[in-house]
PDB file of N, CA, C and O in Angstrom:
ATOM      1  N   MET A  29     184.579 223.483  85.127  1.00 73.00           N
ATOM      2  CA  MET A  29     185.546 223.549  86.219  1.00 73.00           C
ATOM      3  C   MET A  29     186.076 222.242  86.797  1.00 73.00           C
ATOM      4  O   MET A  29     187.077 222.206  86.997  1.00 73.00           O
ATOM      5  N   SER A  30     184.920 221.380  86.679  1.00 79.00           N
ATOM      6  CA  SER A  30     185.744 219.998  87.196  1.00 79.00           C
ATOM      7  C   SER A  30     186.734 219.250  86.580  1.00 79.00           C
ATOM      8  O   SER A  30     187.697 218.569  86.731  1.00 79.00           O
ATOM      9  N   ALA A  31     186.455 219.460  85.041  1.00 78.00           N
ATOM     10  CA  ALA A  31     187.815 219.105  83.999  1.00 78.00           C
ATOM     11  C   ALA A  31     188.753 219.769  84.467  1.00 78.00           C
ATOM     12  O   ALA A  31     190.236 219.030  84.526  1.00 78.00           O
ATOM     13  N   MET A  32     189.293 221.020  84.744  1.00 83.00           N
ATOM     14  CA  MET A  32     190.050 221.909  84.817  1.00 83.00           C
ATOM     15  C   MET A  32     190.949 221.293  86.177  1.00 83.00           C
ATOM     16  O   MET A  32     192.109 220.872  86.126  1.00 83.00           O
ATOM     17  N   ALA A  33     189.775 221.270  87.475  1.00 85.00           N
ATOM     18  CA  ALA A  33     190.571 220.599  88.547  1.00 85.00           C
ATOM     19  C   ALA A  33     190.868 218.743  88.387  1.00 85.00           C
ATOM     20  O   ALA A  33     192.079 218.903  88.806  1.00 85.00           O
ATOM     21  N   LYS A  34     190.400 218.295  87.495  1.00 82.00           N
ATOM     22  CA  LYS A  34     191.161 216.911  87.297  1.00 82.00           C
ATOM     23  C   LYS A  34     192.221 216.909  86.461  1.00 82.00           C
ATOM     24  O   LYS A  34     193.392 216.500  86.528  1.00 82.00           O
ATOM     25  N   LEU A  35     192.366 217.622  85.626  1.00 83.00           N
ATOM     26  CA  LEU A  35     193.325 217.585  84.978  1.00 83.00           C
ATOM     27  C   LEU A  35     194.789 218.370  85.833  1.00 83.00           C
ATOM     28  O   LEU A  35     196.035 217.521  85.454  1.00 83.00           O
ATOM     29  N   PHE A  36     194.471 219.564  86.564  1.00 88.00           N
ATOM     30  CA  PHE A  36     195.524 220.164  87.226  1.00 88.00           C
ATOM     31  C   PHE A  36     196.267 219.012  88.368  1.00 88.00           C
ATOM     32  O   PHE A  36     197.364 219.051  88.377  1.00 88.00           O
ATOM     33  N   ALA A  37     195.172 218.146  88.959  1.00 86.00           N
ATOM     34  CA  ALA A  37     195.232 217.333  90.091  1.00 86.00           C
ATOM     35  C   ALA A  37     196.266 216.255  89.643  1.00 86.00           C
ATOM     36  O   ALA A  37     197.400 215.730  90.125  1.00 86.00           O
ATOM     37  N   THR A  38     195.658 215.607  88.474  1.00 85.00           N
ATOM     38  CA  THR A  38     196.441 214.427  88.073  1.00 85.00           C
ATOM     39  C   THR A  38     197.746 214.828  87.345  1.00 85.00           C
ATOM     40  O   THR A  38     198.715 213.993  87.591  1.00 85.00           O
ATOM     41  N   ASP A  39     197.694 216.053  86.798  1.00 87.00           N
ATOM     42  CA  ASP A  39     199.262 216.161  85.916  1.00 87.00           C
ATOM     43  C   ASP A  39     199.836 216.458  87.090  1.00 87.00           C
ATOM     44  O   ASP A  39     201.160 216.264  87.052  1.00 87.00           O
ATOM     45  N   ARG A  40     199.879 217.181  88.298  1.00 91.00           N
ATOM     46  CA  ARG A  40     200.716 217.351  89.378  1.00 91.00           C
ATOM     47  C   ARG A  40     201.010 216.223  90.251  1.00 91.00           C
ATOM     48  O   ARG A  40     202.274 216.091  90.364  1.00 91.00           O
ATOM     49  N   ALA A  41     200.229 215.366  90.341  1.00 90.00           N
ATOM     50  CA  ALA A  41     200.366 214.118  91.054  1.00 90.00           C
ATOM     51  C   ALA A  41     201.368 213.079  90.176  1.00 90.00           C
ATOM     52  O   ALA A  41     202.037 212.664  90.573  1.00 90.00           O
ATOM     53  N   GLN A  42     200.905 213.430  88.728  1.00 89.00           N
ATOM     54  CA  GLN A  42     202.283 212.594  87.937  1.00 89.00           C
ATOM     55  C   GLN A  42     203.225 213.153  87.953  1.00 89.00           C
ATOM     56  O   GLN A  42     204.540 212.528  88.097  1.00 89.00           O
ATOM     57  N   GLU A  43     203.501 214.417  87.914  1.00 93.00           N
ATOM     58  CA  GLU A  43     205.229 215.101  88.458  1.00 93.00           C
ATOM     59  C   GLU A  43     205.794 214.405  89.599  1.00 93.00           C
ATOM     60  O   GLU A  43     206.938 214.420  89.659  1.00 93.00           O
ATOM     61  N   VAL A  44     204.842 214.832  90.565  1.00 94.00           N
ATOM     62  CA  VAL A  44     205.408 214.323  91.984  1.00 94.00           C
ATOM     63  C   VAL A  44     206.160 213.121  91.940  1.00 94.00           C
ATOM     64  O   VAL A  44     207.088 212.439  92.212  1.00 94.00           O
ATOM     65  N   ILE A  45     205.009 211.893  91.596  1.00 93.00           N
ATOM     66  CA  ILE A  45     205.517 210.607  91.434  1.00 93.00           C
ATOM     67  C   ILE A  45     206.547 210.164  90.587  1.00 93.00           C
ATOM     68  O   ILE A  45     207.400 209.437  90.862  1.00 93.00           O
ATOM     69  N   ASP A  46     206.656 210.963  89.288  1.00 91.00           N
ATOM     70  CA  ASP A  46     208.014 211.074  88.570  1.00 91.00           C
ATOM     71  C   ASP A  46     208.984 211.048  89.191  1.00 91.00           C
ATOM     72  O   ASP A  46     210.135 210.250  89.299  1.00 91.00           O
ATOM     73  N   LYS A  47     209.178 212.081  90.096  1.00 94.00           N
ATOM     74  CA  LYS A  47     210.014 212.565  90.801  1.00 94.00           C
ATOM     75  C   LYS A  47     210.424 211.426  91.671  1.00 94.00           C
ATOM     76  O   LYS A  47     211.709 211.152  92.149  1.00 94.00           O
ATOM     77  N   ALA A  48     209.504 210.972  92.509  1.00 93.00           N
ATOM     78  CA  ALA A  48     209.810 210.009  93.138  1.00 93.00           C
ATOM     79  C   ALA A  48     210.208 208.399  92.922  1.00 93.00           C
ATOM     80  O   ALA A  48     211.361 208.114  93.430  1.00 93.00           O
ATOM     81  N   VAL A  49     209.870 208.426  91.453  1.00 92.00           N
ATOM     82  CA  VAL A  49     210.449 207.312  90.930  1.00 92.00           C
ATOM     83  C   VAL A  49     211.908 207.641  90.733  1.00 92.00           C
ATOM     84  O   VAL A  49     212.777 206.460  90.811  1.00 92.00           O
ATOM     85  N   GLN A  50     211.964 208.651  90.084  1.00 92.00           N
ATOM     86  CA  GLN A  50     213.591 208.733  89.923  1.00 92.00           C
ATOM     87  C   GLN A  50     214.616 208.784  91.463  1.00 92.00           C
ATOM     88  O   GLN A  50     215.399 208.262  91.232  1.00 92.00           O
ATOM     89  N   LEU A  51     213.849 209.133  92.199  1.00 93.00           N
ATOM     90  CA  LEU A  51     214.605 209.617  93.774  1.00 93.00           C
ATOM     91  C   LEU A  51     215.055 208.042  93.934  1.00 93.00           C
ATOM     92  O   LEU A  51     216.169 207.929  94.750  1.00 93.00           O
ATOM     93  N   HIS A  52     213.981 207.156  94.198  1.00 92.00           N
ATOM     94  CA  HIS A  52     213.981 205.909  94.795  1.00 92.00           C
ATOM     95  C   HIS A  52     214.816 204.972  93.881  1.00 92.00           C
ATOM     96  O   HIS A  52     215.474 203.751  94.138  1.00 92.00           O
ATOM     97  N   GLY A  53     214.809 205.547  92.404  1.00 88.00           N
ATOM     98  CA  GLY A  53     215.609 204.445  91.462  1.00 88.00           C
ATOM     99  C   GLY A  53     214.794 203.186  91.281  1.00 88.00           C
ATOM    100  O   GLY A  53     213.827 203.081  90.692  1.00 88.00           O
ATOM    101  N   GLY A  54     215.889 202.154  91.373  1.00 84.00           N
ATOM    102  CA  GLY A  54     215.236 200.848  91.258  1.00 84.00           C
ATOM    103  C   GLY A  54     214.183 200.085  91.914  1.00 84.00           C
ATOM    104  O   GLY A  54     213.269 199.790  91.493  1.00 84.00           O
ATOM    105  N   ASP A  55     214.370 200.802  93.148  1.00 84.00           N
ATOM    106  CA  ASP A  55     213.298 200.410  94.112  1.00 84.00           C
ATOM    107  C   ASP A  55     212.034 200.826  93.983  1.00 84.00           C
ATOM    108  O   ASP A  55     210.768 200.637  94.274  1.00 84.00           O
ATOM    109  N   GLY A  56     211.951 201.968  92.913  1.00 82.00           N
ATOM    110  CA  GLY A  56     210.768 202.965  92.567  1.00 82.00           C
ATOM    111  C   GLY A  56     209.751 202.224  91.589  1.00 82.00           C
ATOM    112  O   GLY A  56     208.789 202.378  91.361  1.00 82.00           O
ATOM    113  N   VAL A  57     210.537 200.974  91.356  1.00 84.00           N
ATOM    114  CA  VAL A  57     209.524 200.231  90.154  1.00 84.00           C
ATOM    115  C   VAL A  57     209.710 198.876  90.577  1.00 84.00           C
ATOM    116  O   VAL A  57     209.143 197.740  89.789  1.00 84.00           O
ATOM    117  N   ARG A  58     210.106 198.650  91.671  1.00 88.00           N
ATOM    118  CA  ARG A  58     209.948 197.142  92.045  1.00 88.00           C
ATOM    119  C   ARG A  58     208.869 196.814  92.594  1.00 88.00           C
ATOM    120  O   ARG A  58     208.075 197.486  93.493  1.00 88.00           O
ATOM    121  N   LYS A  59     208.035 195.722  92.233  1.00 90.00           N
ATOM    122  CA  LYS A  59     206.666 195.597  92.729  1.00 90.00           C
ATOM    123  C   LYS A  59     206.682 195.250  94.192  1.00 90.00           C
ATOM    124  O   LYS A  59     207.816 194.593  94.798  1.00 90.00           O
ATOM    125  N   GLY A  60     205.483 195.706  94.588  1.00 90.00           N
ATOM    126  CA  GLY A  60     205.151 195.662  95.823  1.00 90.00           C
ATOM    127  C   GLY A  60     205.997 197.144  96.921  1.00 90.00           C
ATOM    128  O   GLY A  60     205.615 197.433  98.035  1.00 90.00           O
ATOM    129  N   HIS A  61     206.696 198.013  96.159  1.00 91.00           N
ATOM    130  CA  HIS A  61     207.304 198.785  96.569  1.00 91.00           C
ATOM    131  C   HIS A  61     206.078 200.417  96.465  1.00 91.00           C
ATOM    132  O   HIS A  61     205.496 200.189  95.587  1.00 91.00           O
ATOM    133  N   ILE A  62     206.139 201.054  97.490  1.00 92.00           N
ATOM    134  CA  ILE A  62     205.107 202.285  97.714  1.00 92.00           C
ATOM    135  C   ILE A  62     204.823 203.063  96.823  1.00 92.00           C
ATOM    136  O   ILE A  62     204.098 203.562  95.833  1.00 92.00           O
ATOM    137  N   VAL A  63     206.048 203.538  96.017  1.00 91.00           N
ATOM    138  CA  VAL A  63     206.471 204.234  95.108  1.00 91.00           C
ATOM    139  C   VAL A  63     205.789 203.656  93.581  1.00 91.00           C
ATOM    140  O   VAL A  63     204.969 204.244  93.072  1.00 91.00           O
ATOM    141  N   GLU A  64     206.226 202.080  93.672  1.00 90.00           N
ATOM    142  CA  GLU A  64     205.495 201.677  92.170  1.00 90.00           C
ATOM    143  C   GLU A  64     204.092 201.378  92.218  1.00 90.00           C
ATOM    144  O   GLU A  64     203.426 201.798  91.555  1.00 90.00           O
ATOM    145  N   SER A  65     203.523 201.468  93.538  1.00 91.00           N
ATOM    146  CA  SER A  65     202.012 201.185  93.846  1.00 91.00           C
ATOM    147  C   SER A  65     201.368 202.699  93.490  1.00 91.00           C
ATOM    148  O   SER A  65     200.422 202.630  92.598  1.00 91.00           O
ATOM    149  N   LEU A  66     201.780 203.377  93.791  1.00 90.00           N
ATOM    150  CA  LEU A  66     201.264 204.995  93.914  1.00 90.00           C
ATOM    151  C   LEU A  66     201.522 205.316  92.140  1.00 90.00           C
ATOM    152  O   LEU A  66     200.470 205.968  91.847  1.00 90.00           O
ATOM    153  N   TYR A  67     202.597 205.083  91.634  1.00 89.00           N
ATOM    154  CA  TYR A  67     202.569 204.862  89.916  1.00 89.00           C
ATOM    155  C   TYR A  67     201.491 204.610  89.379  1.00 89.00           C
ATOM    156  O   TYR A  67     200.706 205.354  88.649  1.00 89.00           O
ATOM    157  N   ARG A  68     201.368 203.193  89.954  1.00 88.00           N
ATOM    158  CA  ARG A  68     200.177 202.835  88.955  1.00 88.00           C
ATOM    159  C   ARG A  68     198.807 203.110  89.140  1.00 88.00           C
ATOM    160  O   ARG A  68     198.150 203.660  88.539  1.00 88.00           O
ATOM    161  N   GLU A  69     198.411 203.770  90.548  1.00 87.00           N
ATOM    162  CA  GLU A  69     197.334 204.639  90.671  1.00 87.00           C
ATOM    163  C   GLU A  69     197.349 205.914  90.005  1.00 87.00           C
ATOM    164  O   GLU A  69     196.208 206.286  89.851  1.00 87.00           O
ATOM    165  N   ILE A  70     198.171 206.587  89.943  1.00 86.00           N
ATOM    166  CA  ILE A  70     198.017 208.116  89.541  1.00 86.00           C
ATOM    167  C   ILE A  70     197.904 207.722  87.880  1.00 86.00           C
ATOM    168  O   ILE A  70     197.183 208.543  87.335  1.00 86.00           O
ATOM    169  N   ARG A  71     198.663 206.673  87.551  1.00 81.00           N
ATOM    170  CA  ARG A  71     198.143 206.226  86.090  1.00 81.00           C
ATOM    171  C   ARG A  71     197.174 206.229  85.773  1.00 81.00           C
ATOM    172  O   ARG A  71     196.122 206.743  84.863  1.00 81.00           O
ATOM    173  N   ALA A  72     196.370 205.276  86.700  1.00 82.00           N
ATOM    174  CA  ALA A  72     195.041 204.976  86.329  1.00 82.00           C
ATOM    175  C   ALA A  72     194.020 206.436  86.464  1.00 82.00           C
ATOM    176  O   ALA A  72     193.042 206.552  85.616  1.00 82.00           O
ATOM    177  N   LEU A  73     194.358 207.168  87.458  1.00 76.00           N
ATOM    178  CA  LEU A  73     193.516 208.320  87.483  1.00 76.00           C
ATOM    179  C   LEU A  73     193.831 208.987  86.219  1.00 76.00           C
ATOM    180  O   LEU A  73     192.719 210.051  85.772  1.00 76.00           O
ATOM    181  N   ARG A  74     194.917 209.130  85.509  1.00 73.00           N
ATOM    182  CA  ARG A  74     195.087 209.932  84.460  1.00 73.00           C
ATOM    183  C   ARG A  74     194.179 209.539  83.210  1.00 73.00           C
ATOM    184  O   ARG A  74     193.714 210.169  82.483  1.00 73.00           O
ATOM    185  N   ILE A  75     193.763 208.005  83.379  1.00 75.00           N
ATOM    186  CA  ILE A  75     192.900 207.571  82.314  1.00 75.00           C
ATOM    187  C   ILE A  75     191.391 207.681  83.001  1.00 75.00           C
ATOM    188  O   ILE A  75     190.480 207.765  81.913  1.00 75.00           O
ATOM    189  N   TYR A  76     191.344 207.551  84.080  1.00 72.00           N
ATOM    190  CA  TYR A  76     189.870 207.258  84.483  1.00 72.00           C
ATOM    191  C   TYR A  76     188.970 208.614  84.144  1.00 72.00           C
ATOM    192  O   TYR A  76     189.469 209.630  84.360  1.00 72.00           O
ATOM    193  N   GLU A  77     187.672 208.310  83.780  1.00 61.00           N
ATOM    194  CA  GLU A  77     186.790 209.468  83.266  1.00 61.00           C
ATOM    195  C   GLU A  77     187.416 210.479  82.379  1.00 61.00           C
ATOM    196  O   GLU A  77     187.082 211.479  82.231  1.00 61.00           O
ATOM    197  N   GLY A  78     187.900 209.874  81.339  1.00 64.00           N
ATOM    198  CA  GLY A  78     188.691 210.447  80.026  1.00 64.00           C
ATOM    199  C   GLY A  78     190.368 210.640  80.493  1.00 64.00           C
ATOM    200  O   GLY A  78     190.542 211.269  81.458  1.00 64.00           O
ATOM    201  N   ALA A  79     191.079 210.247  79.375  1.00 74.00           N
ATOM    202  CA  ALA A  79     192.223 210.719  79.304  1.00 74.00           C
ATOM    203  C   ALA A  79     192.594 212.380  79.386  1.00 74.00           C
ATOM    204  O   ALA A  79     191.780 212.804  79.165  1.00 74.00           O
ATOM    205  N   SER A  80     193.467 212.561  79.746  1.00 75.00           N
ATOM    206  CA  SER A  80     194.232 214.128  80.068  1.00 75.00           C
ATOM    207  C   SER A  80     193.607 214.712  78.822  1.00 75.00           C
ATOM    208  O   SER A  80     193.355 216.139  78.814  1.00 75.00           O
ATOM    209  N   ASP A  81     194.240 214.202  77.335  1.00 77.00           N
ATOM    210  CA  ASP A  81     194.073 214.835  76.128  1.00 77.00           C
ATOM    211  C   ASP A  81     192.363 215.008  76.005  1.00 77.00           C
ATOM    212  O   ASP A  81     191.603 216.308  75.570  1.00 77.00           O
ATOM    213  N   VAL A  82     191.115 214.379  76.562  1.00 80.00           N
ATOM    214  CA  VAL A  82     190.174 214.350  76.187  1.00 80.00           C
ATOM    215  C   VAL A  82     189.451 215.388  77.204  1.00 80.00           C
ATOM    216  O   VAL A  82     188.663 216.325  77.213  1.00 80.00           O
ATOM    217  N   GLN A  83     190.027 215.655  78.562  1.00 80.00           N
ATOM    218  CA  GLN A  83     189.651 216.677  79.655  1.00 80.00           C
ATOM    219  C   GLN A  83     190.190 217.802  78.984  1.00 80.00           C
ATOM    220  O   GLN A  83     189.694 218.940  79.452  1.00 80.00           O
ATOM    221  N   LYS A  84     191.737 217.970  78.086  1.00 83.00           N
ATOM    222  CA  LYS A  84     191.583 219.358  77.493  1.00 83.00           C
ATOM    223  C   LYS A  84     190.859 220.194  76.721  1.00 83.00           C
ATOM    224  O   LYS A  84     190.402 221.193  76.241  1.00 83.00           O
ATOM    225  N   VAL A  85     190.360 218.750  75.684  1.00 85.00           N
ATOM    226  CA  VAL A  85     189.289 219.205  75.030  1.00 85.00           C
ATOM    227  C   VAL A  85     187.918 219.574  75.317  1.00 85.00           C
ATOM    228  O   VAL A  85     187.294 220.520  75.305  1.00 85.00           O
ATOM    229  N   VAL A  86     187.541 219.243  76.519  1.00 83.00           N
ATOM    230  CA  VAL A  86     186.296 219.765  77.421  1.00 83.00           C
ATOM    231  C   VAL A  86     186.409 220.795  77.820  1.00 83.00           C
ATOM    232  O   VAL A  86     185.746 221.930  77.998  1.00 83.00           O
ATOM    233  N   ILE A  87     187.948 221.190  78.707  1.00 84.00           N
ATOM    234  CA  ILE A  87     188.367 222.561  79.068  1.00 84.00           C
ATOM    235  C   ILE A  87     187.953 223.523  77.758  1.00 84.00           C
ATOM    236  O   ILE A  87     187.655 224.841  77.912  1.00 84.00           O
ATOM    237  N   ALA A  88     188.618 223.367  76.906  1.00 87.00           N
ATOM    238  CA  ALA A  88     188.665 224.274  75.710  1.00 87.00           C
ATOM    239  C   ALA A  88     187.049 224.459  75.084  1.00 87.00           C
ATOM    240  O   ALA A  88     186.988 225.693  74.988  1.00 87.00           O
ATOM    241  N   ARG A  89     186.294 223.857  75.040  1.00 86.00           N
ATOM    242  CA  ARG A  89     184.790 224.032  74.815  1.00 86.00           C
ATOM    243  C   ARG A  89     184.263 224.657  75.596  1.00 86.00           C
ATOM    244  O   ARG A  89     183.363 225.687  75.511  1.00 86.00           O
ATOM    245  N   GLN A  90     184.727 224.374  77.210  1.00 85.00           N
ATOM    246  CA  GLN A  90     184.026 225.489  78.254  1.00 85.00           C
ATOM    247  C   GLN A  90     184.545 226.742  77.899  1.00 85.00           C
ATOM    248  O   GLN A  90     183.636 227.566  78.089  1.00 85.00           O
ATOM    249  N   VAL A  91     185.693 226.915  77.691  1.00 86.00           N
ATOM    250  CA  VAL A  91     186.181 228.202  77.603  1.00 86.00           C
ATOM    251  C   VAL A  91     185.586 228.997  76.556  1.00 86.00           C
ATOM    252  O   VAL A  91     185.208 230.093  76.514  1.00 86.00           O
ATOM    253  N   MET A  92     185.539 228.511  75.203  1.00 85.00           N
ATOM    254  CA  MET A  92     185.122 229.014  73.945  1.00 85.00           C
ATOM    255  C   MET A  92     183.490 229.394  74.054  1.00 85.00           C
ATOM    256  O   MET A  92     182.851 230.092  73.445  1.00 85.00           O
ATOM    257  N   GLY A  93     182.817 228.308  74.746  1.00 79.00           N
ATOM    258  CA  GLY A  93     181.243 228.559  74.966  1.00 79.00           C
ATOM    259  C   GLY A  93     181.359 229.633  75.857  1.00 79.00           C
ATOM    260  O   GLY A  93     180.258 230.470  76.345  1.00 79.00           O
ATOM    261  N   ALA A  94     182.178 230.004  76.685  1.00 68.00           N
ATOM    262  CA  ALA A  94     181.869 231.278  77.963  1.00 68.00           C
ATOM    263  C   ALA A  94     182.115 232.352  77.336  1.00 68.00           C
ATOM    264  O   ALA A  94     181.826 233.467  77.805  1.00 68.00           O
ATOM    265  N   ALA A  95     183.099 232.190  76.095  1.00 58.00           N
ATOM    266  CA  ALA A  95     183.418 233.577  75.433  1.00 58.00           C
ATOM    267  C   ALA A  95     182.293 234.362  74.734  1.00 58.00           C
ATOM    268  O   ALA A  95     181.352 233.821  74.411  1.00 58.00           O
TER     269      ALA A  95
END
């Protein structure tokens, strides 16, 4: 269950920050800008405790084991 929550939260956060980068244009990738900082933080969360692809494997195993 925690794998599902982590995957969902990090995927939604990535979508939001990607839109923010688009909205802010060049400023969104300028070092020191809050959007650039958030982008790096969200990227790290997608890697921390296993990449999103690994989380999908964990979820699949949990679902298959519960069936």
